[in-house]
Short mmCIF file of C-alpha atoms and ligand atoms in Angstrom, two decimals:
data_model
loop_
_atom_site.label_atom_id
_atom_site.label_comp_id
_atom_site.label_asym_id
_atom_site.label_seq_id
_atom_site.Cartn_x
_atom_site.Cartn_y
_atom_site.Cartn_z
CA MET A 1 0.00 0.00 0.00
CA GLU A 2 1.37 3.37 -0.88
CA ARG A 3 1.22 6.81 0.58
CA ILE A 4 0.60 5.36 4.07
CA LYS A 5 1.01 8.64 5.93
CA SER A 6 -1.30 10.49 3.51
CA GLN A 7 -3.97 7.85 4.08
CA GLU A 8 -3.65 8.15 7.85
CA LEU A 9 -3.84 11.94 7.75
CA PHE A 10 -6.82 11.84 5.40
CA SER A 11 -8.80 9.51 7.64
CA GLN A 12 -8.18 11.83 10.58
CA ALA A 13 -9.12 14.93 8.58
CA LYS A 14 -12.39 13.41 7.39
CA LYS A 15 -13.61 13.24 10.98
CA ILE A 16 -13.56 17.02 11.46
CA ILE A 17 -13.33 18.65 8.00
CA PRO A 18 -16.14 18.00 5.47
CA GLY A 19 -14.74 15.46 3.03
CA GLY A 20 -11.37 15.89 4.74
CA VAL A 21 -10.51 18.89 2.57
CA ASN A 22 -10.90 22.65 2.52
CA SER A 23 -11.81 22.70 -1.15
CA PRO A 24 -13.76 19.88 -2.84
CA VAL A 25 -11.54 19.16 -5.84
CA ARG A 26 -8.65 18.27 -3.50
CA ALA A 27 -10.50 15.14 -2.32
CA PHE A 28 -9.62 13.17 -5.50
CA LYS A 29 -13.30 12.21 -5.93
CA ALA A 30 -13.05 12.57 -9.72
CA VAL A 31 -10.07 10.19 -9.99
CA GLY A 32 -10.54 7.83 -7.04
CA GLY A 33 -8.13 7.02 -4.28
CA ASN A 34 -6.99 9.32 -1.52
CA PRO A 35 -5.38 12.73 -1.81
CA VAL A 36 -1.66 13.20 -1.47
CA TYR A 37 -0.72 15.15 1.66
CA ILE A 38 2.01 17.63 0.86
CA ASP A 39 4.87 18.27 3.24
CA HIS A 40 6.70 20.97 1.25
CA GLY A 41 7.42 22.35 -2.19
CA GLN A 42 10.57 23.61 -3.89
CA GLY A 43 10.68 25.03 -7.41
CA SER A 44 8.81 22.72 -9.79
CA LYS A 45 8.55 19.93 -7.20
CA ILE A 46 6.32 19.01 -4.31
CA TYR A 47 7.10 16.37 -1.68
CA ASP A 48 4.44 14.35 0.10
CA VAL A 49 4.39 13.32 3.75
CA ASP A 50 5.73 9.91 2.75
CA GLY A 51 8.79 11.56 1.24
CA LYS A 52 7.87 11.05 -2.41
CA GLU A 53 8.82 13.73 -4.96
CA TYR A 54 6.45 14.89 -7.72
CA ILE A 55 6.80 17.28 -10.64
CA ASP A 56 3.90 19.64 -9.90
CA TYR A 57 1.55 20.79 -12.69
CA VAL A 58 -1.18 22.05 -10.33
CA CYS A 59 0.99 24.85 -8.89
CA SER A 60 -1.68 25.51 -6.24
CA TRP A 61 -4.26 25.77 -9.13
CA GLY A 62 -2.30 28.48 -10.89
CA PRO A 63 -0.81 30.97 -8.38
CA LEU A 64 2.70 29.51 -8.33
CA ILE A 65 3.86 30.62 -11.79
CA LEU A 66 7.31 31.14 -10.22
CA GLY A 67 7.33 27.70 -8.59
CA HIS A 68 7.29 26.75 -4.92
CA ALA A 69 9.20 28.67 -2.23
CA HIS A 70 10.74 31.19 -4.64
CA PRO A 71 13.61 32.80 -2.67
CA GLN A 72 12.68 36.37 -3.63
CA ILE A 73 9.03 35.85 -2.62
CA LEU A 74 10.08 34.33 0.71
CA ALA A 75 12.49 37.20 1.32
CA ALA A 76 9.79 39.79 0.55
CA LEU A 77 7.45 38.01 2.97
CA GLN A 78 10.06 37.83 5.71
CA LYS A 79 10.72 41.54 5.35
CA ALA A 80 6.99 42.31 5.45
CA MET A 81 6.33 40.02 8.43
CA ALA A 82 8.96 41.79 10.51
CA LYS A 83 6.79 44.91 10.28
CA GLY A 84 3.58 43.17 11.34
CA THR A 85 1.01 41.01 9.59
CA SER A 86 -2.08 43.21 9.25
CA PHE A 87 -3.24 46.68 10.22
CA GLY A 88 -6.75 47.17 8.85
CA ALA A 89 -5.52 50.57 7.74
CA PRO A 90 -4.09 51.83 4.43
CA THR A 91 -0.46 51.09 3.62
CA GLU A 92 1.74 52.55 0.88
CA ARG A 93 2.32 49.09 -0.56
CA GLU A 94 -1.35 48.78 -1.52
CA THR A 95 -1.05 51.86 -3.74
CA GLU A 96 2.20 50.55 -5.22
CA PHE A 97 0.53 47.21 -5.97
CA ALA A 98 -2.61 48.86 -7.39
CA SER A 99 -0.52 50.95 -9.77
CA MET A 100 1.37 47.84 -10.93
CA LEU A 101 -1.95 46.13 -11.66
CA ILE A 102 -3.48 49.02 -13.61
CA ASN A 103 -0.24 49.60 -15.53
CA ALA A 104 -0.22 45.91 -16.57
CA VAL A 105 -3.92 45.30 -17.30
CA PRO A 106 -4.99 47.42 -20.29
CA SER A 107 -8.62 47.99 -19.28
CA MET A 108 -8.13 48.86 -15.61
CA GLU A 109 -8.12 52.51 -14.50
CA MET A 110 -9.00 51.71 -10.86
CA VAL A 111 -8.75 48.51 -8.83
CA ARG A 112 -9.99 47.18 -5.49
CA LEU A 113 -8.18 44.39 -3.65
CA VAL A 114 -10.10 41.51 -2.02
CA ASN A 115 -9.08 38.12 -0.61
CA SER A 116 -10.05 35.58 -3.29
CA GLY A 117 -11.18 35.14 -6.87
CA THR A 118 -14.69 34.47 -5.61
CA GLU A 119 -14.78 37.79 -3.79
CA ALA A 120 -13.55 39.48 -6.96
CA THR A 121 -16.27 38.04 -9.22
CA MET A 122 -18.99 38.46 -6.57
CA SER A 123 -18.07 42.13 -6.15
CA ALA A 124 -17.80 42.73 -9.91
CA LEU A 125 -21.31 41.33 -10.41
CA ARG A 126 -22.75 43.50 -7.64
CA LEU A 127 -21.00 46.53 -9.14
CA ALA A 128 -22.37 45.72 -12.61
CA ARG A 129 -25.90 45.50 -11.23
CA GLY A 130 -25.46 48.68 -9.20
CA PHE A 131 -23.95 50.59 -12.13
CA THR A 132 -26.51 49.50 -14.76
CA GLY A 133 -29.56 49.21 -12.50
CA ARG A 134 -30.26 45.88 -14.21
CA ASN A 135 -30.44 42.37 -12.69
CA LYS A 136 -29.77 39.74 -15.36
CA ILE A 137 -26.33 38.13 -15.63
CA VAL A 138 -25.03 35.96 -18.50
CA LYS A 139 -22.42 33.26 -18.01
CA PHE A 140 -21.24 30.24 -19.99
CA GLU A 141 -21.70 26.56 -19.27
CA GLY A 142 -18.47 25.01 -18.02
CA CYS A 143 -17.04 28.31 -16.85
CA TYR A 144 -16.43 28.56 -13.11
CA HIS A 145 -16.16 31.91 -11.38
CA GLY A 146 -15.91 30.89 -7.74
CA HIS A 147 -18.70 29.90 -5.37
CA VAL A 148 -20.86 32.98 -5.91
CA ASP A 149 -24.58 32.18 -5.57
CA SER A 150 -25.44 33.98 -8.83
CA LEU A 151 -22.80 31.98 -10.66
CA LEU A 152 -23.52 28.50 -9.26
CA VAL A 153 -26.25 28.26 -11.88
CA LYS A 154 -26.71 25.86 -14.75
CA ALA A 155 -28.51 26.33 -18.01
CA GLY A 156 -32.27 26.07 -17.82
CA SER A 157 -34.12 23.40 -19.81
CA GLY A 158 -33.63 25.23 -23.10
CA ALA A 159 -30.67 27.39 -24.07
CA ALA A 160 -30.99 30.98 -22.88
CA THR A 161 -33.84 30.12 -20.54
CA LEU A 162 -33.85 31.14 -16.89
CA GLY A 163 -31.13 29.47 -14.85
CA THR A 164 -31.60 26.78 -12.24
CA PRO A 165 -29.38 26.38 -9.16
CA ASP A 166 -26.23 24.29 -9.66
CA SER A 167 -25.75 23.88 -5.93
CA ALA A 168 -27.97 23.26 -2.94
CA GLY A 169 -28.57 26.46 -1.02
CA VAL A 170 -28.81 28.73 -4.06
CA SER A 171 -32.28 30.23 -4.24
CA VAL A 172 -34.33 29.55 -7.36
CA ALA A 173 -35.31 33.19 -7.51
CA LEU A 174 -31.69 34.29 -7.62
CA ALA A 175 -30.75 31.62 -10.17
CA GLN A 176 -33.47 32.93 -12.49
CA ASP A 177 -31.51 36.14 -12.91
CA THR A 178 -28.63 34.18 -14.44
CA ILE A 179 -28.73 32.94 -18.02
CA THR A 180 -26.24 30.28 -19.10
CA LEU A 181 -25.17 29.83 -22.71
CA PRO A 182 -22.78 27.47 -24.50
CA TYR A 183 -19.17 28.74 -24.58
CA ASN A 184 -17.95 29.93 -27.99
CA ASP A 185 -21.57 30.24 -29.24
CA LEU A 186 -21.74 33.85 -30.43
CA LYS A 187 -25.01 33.22 -32.26
CA ALA A 188 -26.71 32.29 -28.97
CA VAL A 189 -25.30 35.45 -27.35
CA LYS A 190 -26.58 37.61 -30.21
CA GLU A 191 -30.05 36.04 -30.01
CA LEU A 192 -30.25 36.45 -26.24
CA PHE A 193 -29.18 40.10 -26.30
CA SER A 194 -31.51 40.93 -29.16
CA LYS A 195 -34.41 39.78 -26.95
CA HIS A 196 -33.28 40.70 -23.44
CA GLY A 197 -30.32 43.03 -23.84
CA GLY A 198 -32.02 45.86 -21.99
CA GLN A 199 -32.30 43.72 -18.83
CA ILE A 200 -28.75 42.37 -18.82
CA ALA A 201 -26.36 43.98 -16.33
CA ALA A 202 -23.31 42.00 -17.40
CA LEU A 203 -21.87 39.03 -19.22
CA ILE A 204 -19.04 37.31 -17.36
CA VAL A 205 -16.62 35.05 -19.19
CA GLU A 206 -13.34 33.26 -18.73
CA PRO A 207 -11.56 34.66 -21.82
CA VAL A 208 -9.72 31.35 -21.93
CA ALA A 209 -11.83 28.72 -20.17
CA GLY A 210 -9.77 26.76 -17.65
CA ASN A 211 -12.48 25.10 -15.58
CA MET A 212 -13.92 22.55 -17.99
CA GLY A 213 -10.44 21.49 -18.95
CA LEU A 214 -8.76 24.06 -21.22
CA VAL A 215 -10.94 25.54 -23.97
CA LEU A 216 -9.67 28.42 -26.09
CA PRO A 217 -11.97 31.13 -27.45
CA LYS A 218 -12.85 30.64 -31.11
CA GLU A 219 -11.66 33.29 -33.56
CA GLY A 220 -13.91 36.34 -33.13
CA PHE A 221 -15.70 35.08 -30.01
CA LEU A 222 -14.23 37.60 -27.57
CA GLU A 223 -14.48 40.45 -30.08
CA GLY A 224 -18.12 39.52 -30.60
CA LEU A 225 -18.82 39.59 -26.87
CA ARG A 226 -17.24 43.04 -26.70
CA GLN A 227 -19.41 44.38 -29.53
CA ILE A 228 -22.70 42.84 -28.37
CA THR A 229 -22.39 43.92 -24.73
CA ALA A 230 -21.39 47.47 -25.75
CA GLN A 231 -24.33 47.64 -28.17
CA HIS A 232 -26.75 46.94 -25.30
CA ASP A 233 -24.97 48.96 -22.57
CA SER A 234 -24.27 45.76 -20.64
CA LEU A 235 -20.90 45.32 -18.98
CA LEU A 236 -18.37 42.78 -20.25
CA ILE A 237 -16.57 41.17 -17.30
CA PHE A 238 -13.41 39.15 -17.96
CA ASP A 239 -12.80 36.65 -15.21
CA GLU A 240 -9.01 36.53 -15.41
CA VAL A 241 -8.46 34.77 -12.12
CA ILE A 242 -6.64 32.03 -14.04
CA THR A 243 -5.48 33.92 -17.14
CA GLY A 244 -4.37 37.13 -15.40
CA PHE A 245 -0.54 37.30 -15.58
CA ARG A 246 -0.69 33.70 -16.85
CA VAL A 247 -1.18 33.94 -20.62
CA SER A 248 0.67 37.26 -20.76
CA PHE A 249 1.69 40.05 -18.40
CA GLY A 250 -1.49 41.83 -19.53
CA GLY A 251 -3.60 38.69 -19.11
CA ALA A 252 -5.88 37.30 -21.82
CA GLN A 253 -7.13 40.80 -22.62
CA GLY A 254 -3.58 41.85 -23.44
CA PHE A 255 -2.97 38.62 -25.37
CA TYR A 256 -6.17 38.87 -27.46
CA GLY A 257 -6.39 42.69 -27.55
CA ILE A 258 -9.89 43.04 -26.05
CA LYS A 259 -10.84 45.63 -23.43
CA PRO A 260 -13.57 44.43 -21.01
CA ASP A 261 -15.39 46.86 -18.74
CA LEU A 262 -14.40 44.99 -15.57
CA THR A 263 -11.65 42.46 -14.87
CA CYS A 264 -11.41 39.96 -12.01
CA LEU A 265 -8.01 38.77 -10.84
CA GLY A 266 -6.67 36.33 -8.25
CA LYS A 267 -4.23 33.41 -7.96
CA ILE A 268 -0.92 34.65 -9.49
CA ILE A 269 -1.26 38.22 -8.16
CA GLY A 270 -1.04 36.87 -4.61
CA GLY A 271 2.17 34.93 -5.21
CA GLY A 272 0.65 32.03 -3.28
CA LEU A 273 -1.08 34.11 -0.59
CA PRO A 274 -4.83 34.87 -0.53
CA VAL A 275 -5.54 37.79 -2.87
CA GLY A 276 -8.20 38.77 -5.38
CA ALA A 277 -8.85 42.02 -7.20
CA TYR A 278 -11.45 43.58 -9.46
CA GLY A 279 -11.06 46.72 -11.51
CA GLY A 280 -12.02 48.61 -14.61
CA LYS A 281 -12.99 52.03 -15.91
CA GLU A 282 -13.04 54.82 -13.33
CA GLU A 283 -16.60 55.79 -14.31
CA ILE A 284 -17.72 52.32 -13.14
CA MET A 285 -15.34 51.78 -10.20
CA LYS A 286 -16.29 55.11 -8.61
CA HIS A 287 -19.65 53.50 -7.74
CA ILE A 288 -17.89 51.37 -5.12
CA ALA A 289 -18.13 52.40 -1.45
CA PRO A 290 -17.04 54.63 0.12
CA LEU A 291 -17.14 56.67 -3.13
CA GLY A 292 -20.41 55.24 -4.38
CA ALA A 293 -23.42 53.23 -3.34
CA VAL A 294 -22.21 49.70 -4.12
CA TYR A 295 -20.95 48.16 -0.89
CA GLN A 296 -17.94 45.85 -0.67
CA ALA A 297 -15.51 45.41 2.21
CA GLY A 298 -12.95 43.02 3.71
CA THR A 299 -11.01 42.78 6.97
CA LEU A 300 -7.86 41.51 5.30
CA ALA A 301 -8.31 43.12 1.90
CA GLY A 302 -4.96 44.58 0.82
CA ASN A 303 -3.19 42.55 3.50
CA PRO A 304 0.47 43.66 3.72
CA LEU A 305 1.88 40.12 3.44
CA ALA A 306 -0.20 39.15 0.41
CA VAL A 307 0.48 42.53 -1.23
CA SER A 308 4.23 42.15 -0.64
CA ALA A 309 4.21 38.70 -2.24
CA GLY A 310 2.14 40.08 -5.11
CA ILE A 311 4.45 43.03 -5.74
CA GLU A 312 7.51 40.76 -5.81
CA THR A 313 5.77 38.28 -8.12
CA LEU A 314 4.81 40.97 -10.62
CA LYS A 315 8.30 42.47 -10.50
CA ILE A 316 9.82 39.12 -11.47
CA LEU A 317 7.18 38.38 -14.12
CA SER A 318 7.67 41.80 -15.75
CA LYS A 319 11.19 40.84 -16.85
CA PRO A 320 11.44 40.76 -20.67
CA GLY A 321 11.26 37.27 -22.21
CA THR A 322 9.49 35.64 -19.24
CA TYR A 323 6.30 34.79 -21.15
CA GLU A 324 8.05 33.74 -24.32
CA VAL A 325 10.05 31.14 -22.38
CA LEU A 326 6.90 29.94 -20.56
CA ALA A 327 5.05 29.62 -23.88
CA GLU A 328 7.92 27.63 -25.44
CA LYS A 329 7.82 25.21 -22.51
CA GLY A 330 4.03 24.96 -22.80
CA ALA A 331 4.17 24.16 -26.50
CA TYR A 332 7.02 21.65 -25.97
CA LEU A 333 5.14 19.73 -23.28
CA SER A 334 1.80 19.82 -25.11
CA LEU A 335 3.39 18.44 -28.30
CA GLY A 336 5.22 15.74 -26.32
CA LEU A 337 2.02 14.58 -24.62
CA GLN A 338 0.09 14.55 -27.90
CA THR A 339 2.82 12.49 -29.55
CA ALA A 340 2.86 10.03 -26.63
CA ALA A 341 -0.92 9.63 -26.85
CA ARG A 342 -0.82 9.14 -30.61
CA GLN A 343 1.93 6.49 -30.36
CA ALA A 344 -0.27 4.59 -27.89
CA LYS A 345 -3.35 5.13 -30.10
CA ILE A 346 -5.21 6.98 -27.33
CA PRO A 347 -7.45 9.67 -28.85
CA VAL A 348 -7.00 13.04 -27.12
CA CYS A 349 -7.83 16.68 -27.82
CA ALA A 350 -5.09 19.02 -26.61
CA ALA A 351 -5.12 22.76 -25.96
CA GLN A 352 -2.31 25.11 -24.96
CA VAL A 353 -1.85 28.83 -24.54
CA GLY A 354 1.37 30.02 -22.91
CA SER A 355 2.06 27.94 -19.80
CA LEU A 356 -1.57 26.76 -19.56
CA LEU A 357 -2.32 23.29 -20.94
CA GLY A 358 -5.24 20.90 -21.30
CA LEU A 359 -5.72 17.35 -22.54
CA PHE A 360 -9.18 15.88 -23.11
CA PHE A 361 -9.57 12.11 -23.42
CA THR A 362 -11.95 12.33 -26.35
CA PRO A 363 -11.56 12.00 -30.14
CA ASN A 364 -13.80 15.06 -30.54
CA THR A 365 -12.70 18.64 -30.99
CA VAL A 366 -13.53 20.44 -27.76
CA THR A 367 -15.00 23.95 -28.01
CA ASP A 368 -17.51 24.03 -25.13
CA TRP A 369 -18.88 22.06 -22.18
CA GLY A 370 -20.98 19.83 -24.44
CA SER A 371 -17.95 18.53 -26.32
CA ALA A 372 -15.68 18.59 -23.24
CA SER A 373 -18.13 16.32 -21.42
CA THR A 374 -17.71 13.61 -24.05
CA SER A 375 -14.33 12.91 -22.44
CA ASN A 376 -13.68 9.44 -21.08
CA THR A 377 -13.20 10.35 -17.42
CA THR A 378 -12.45 6.74 -16.48
CA LEU A 379 -9.54 6.68 -18.90
CA PHE A 380 -8.41 10.05 -17.56
CA ALA A 381 -8.51 8.69 -14.00
CA ARG A 382 -6.30 5.76 -14.99
CA TYR A 383 -3.88 8.13 -16.75
CA PHE A 384 -3.85 10.41 -13.69
CA SER A 385 -3.09 7.49 -11.34
CA SER A 386 -0.31 6.14 -13.55
CA MET A 387 1.31 9.59 -13.77
CA LEU A 388 0.97 10.10 -10.01
CA LYS A 389 2.56 6.74 -9.26
CA GLN A 390 5.49 7.71 -11.49
CA GLY A 391 5.98 11.08 -9.76
CA VAL A 392 3.98 13.52 -11.90
CA TYR A 393 1.27 15.46 -10.05
CA LEU A 394 -1.62 16.55 -12.31
CA ALA A 395 -4.93 18.17 -11.39
CA PRO A 396 -7.16 15.34 -10.05
CA SER A 397 -9.94 15.99 -12.59
CA GLN A 398 -10.38 15.82 -16.34
CA TYR A 399 -12.08 19.20 -16.12
CA GLU A 400 -9.14 21.22 -14.86
CA SER A 401 -6.02 22.63 -16.52
CA SER A 402 -2.29 22.10 -16.06
CA PHE A 403 0.16 24.86 -15.23
CA ILE A 404 3.89 25.23 -15.92
CA SER A 405 6.04 27.54 -13.80
CA THR A 406 9.29 29.33 -14.56
CA ALA A 407 10.90 26.72 -12.27
CA HIS A 408 9.98 23.82 -14.63
CA ASN A 409 13.07 22.98 -16.71
CA TYR A 410 13.37 20.82 -19.81
CA GLU A 411 14.56 17.90 -17.72
CA ASP A 412 11.20 18.05 -15.90
CA LEU A 413 9.33 18.29 -19.20
CA ASP A 414 11.22 15.39 -20.78
CA LYS A 415 10.64 13.26 -17.67
CA THR A 416 6.94 14.13 -17.82
CA ILE A 417 6.72 13.16 -21.49
CA ALA A 418 8.53 9.87 -20.87
CA THR A 419 6.20 9.20 -17.94
CA ALA A 420 3.19 9.93 -20.13
CA GLU A 421 4.48 7.50 -22.76
CA CYS A 422 4.40 4.74 -20.12
CA ALA A 423 1.00 5.89 -18.83
CA PHE A 424 -0.57 5.96 -22.31
CA GLN A 425 0.92 2.55 -23.16
CA SER A 426 -0.57 1.13 -19.94
CA LEU A 427 -3.99 2.48 -20.98
CA GLY A 428 -3.71 0.78 -24.32
CA THR A 429 -2.92 -2.59 -22.75
CA GLY A 430 -5.66 -2.14 -20.15
CA SER A 431 -3.15 -2.71 -17.33
P1 LIG B 501 -11.02 31.42 -5.56
O1 LIG B 501 -12.21 31.95 -4.80
O2 LIG B 501 -10.90 29.92 -5.48
O3 LIG B 501 -9.71 32.13 -5.22
O4 LIG B 501 -11.24 31.77 -7.10
C1 LIG B 501 -12.43 31.34 -7.72
C2 LIG B 501 -12.21 31.30 -9.22
C3 LIG B 501 -12.71 32.33 -9.99
N1 LIG B 501 -12.53 32.35 -11.33
C4 LIG B 501 -11.85 31.35 -11.96
C5 LIG B 501 -11.67 31.41 -13.44
C6 LIG B 501 -11.32 30.27 -11.22
O5 LIG B 501 -10.66 29.27 -11.86
C7 LIG B 501 -11.49 30.23 -9.82
C8 LIG B 501 -10.99 29.09 -8.97
N2 LIG B 501 -10.38 28.00 -9.68
C9 LIG B 501 -10.43 26.71 -9.00
C10 LIG B 501 -9.83 25.62 -9.88
N3 LIG B 501 -10.16 25.63 -11.20
C11 LIG B 501 -9.70 26.77 -7.71
C12 LIG B 501 -9.41 25.43 -7.10
C13 LIG B 501 -10.42 25.07 -6.02
O6 LIG B 501 -11.62 25.40 -6.17
O7 LIG B 501 -9.98 24.44 -5.05
#
């Protein structure tokens, strides 16, 4: 039996923490078996409590684009900690961080810091409703924006009908203000807005979808969303919690050249500490309290430690060539995995943008949730387990993405490709 200590720790945790985890996906329910308990991380590696080393492609679900325990991040934190951990009062560093964010993200003229991606999207939605005076929200099936009641909503019976709750505890009434459409379906967006545009406060989208596996926007999709929302005076919200400072220093909006009205950030900007942010045009952001009537607050918002880690992270990422090198590594690994799958005759659909990768176990081309959900999740689970056993740590779900950090070197990538060759071969033989 392997991972003895992890198993022991998990059985203890399950007695006092729901499902034994503080976030559901960590429980390995989608792949079977028990989660790996991590003792520490260093660079591209994590080490479990049984002493086993893994090449890490989860990177804490995206934040650790510089790898684990980056010396400059740790040094910045140590310096910040010596001055105290939190004040609940303004600090100069928050203004420094805010100016770095608005200088990097093309559409942001003002920004507010919060503590998570969920808080960022929740606040952006409230702001959109307060600014427009409208209630309806549009999202896309397969996109995840955090555990916001208005966004835990699935498509109604027919496309573009009123939403129904996608979680217990979400009121039907609230869900009916959210309309869910298929990702990449601009025709459906056009039809919806032509009928209900005047009631729609905002459309929120992951400009590159990372929560149904990795699905890239079709040519013209994002531009179309920009035109349609502007035409109807609805706000376009880019949820860049994953893509912000991931696909480029200016996020997906910088990469694709689209300016949303509001942007939500998280993950990378905290350098591994809890941070979220939302921002946009001043004419919209000035509606946020204490300036305006839309309320949003947070005890630890702008926390000095998280801000210090964020500032240091952005300083390192702003170095010329950083994203080109990350993209080369992403393309190299994606090609290697596709080749390994093809050699083993395992049909897959791959996607890659920068250091963000996805691999669906389906022969179909994946453009939305409907096609993503044709994936063979049993085959994925066997692939996941084989990779894990051989020391490669992937996201424990077919419907997540993989992340490469600046700490991943070509030795890591080659080892991962060789490991995948074995894993794919084992799938083919059924072992
Ligand atoms: P948090 O509240 O988890 O910081 O962010 C929510 C969120 C918002 N928007 C996007 C596009 C996101 O991907 C997320 C969170 N992502 C998940 C994994 N895909 C976090 C992992 C987890 O839930 O444990």
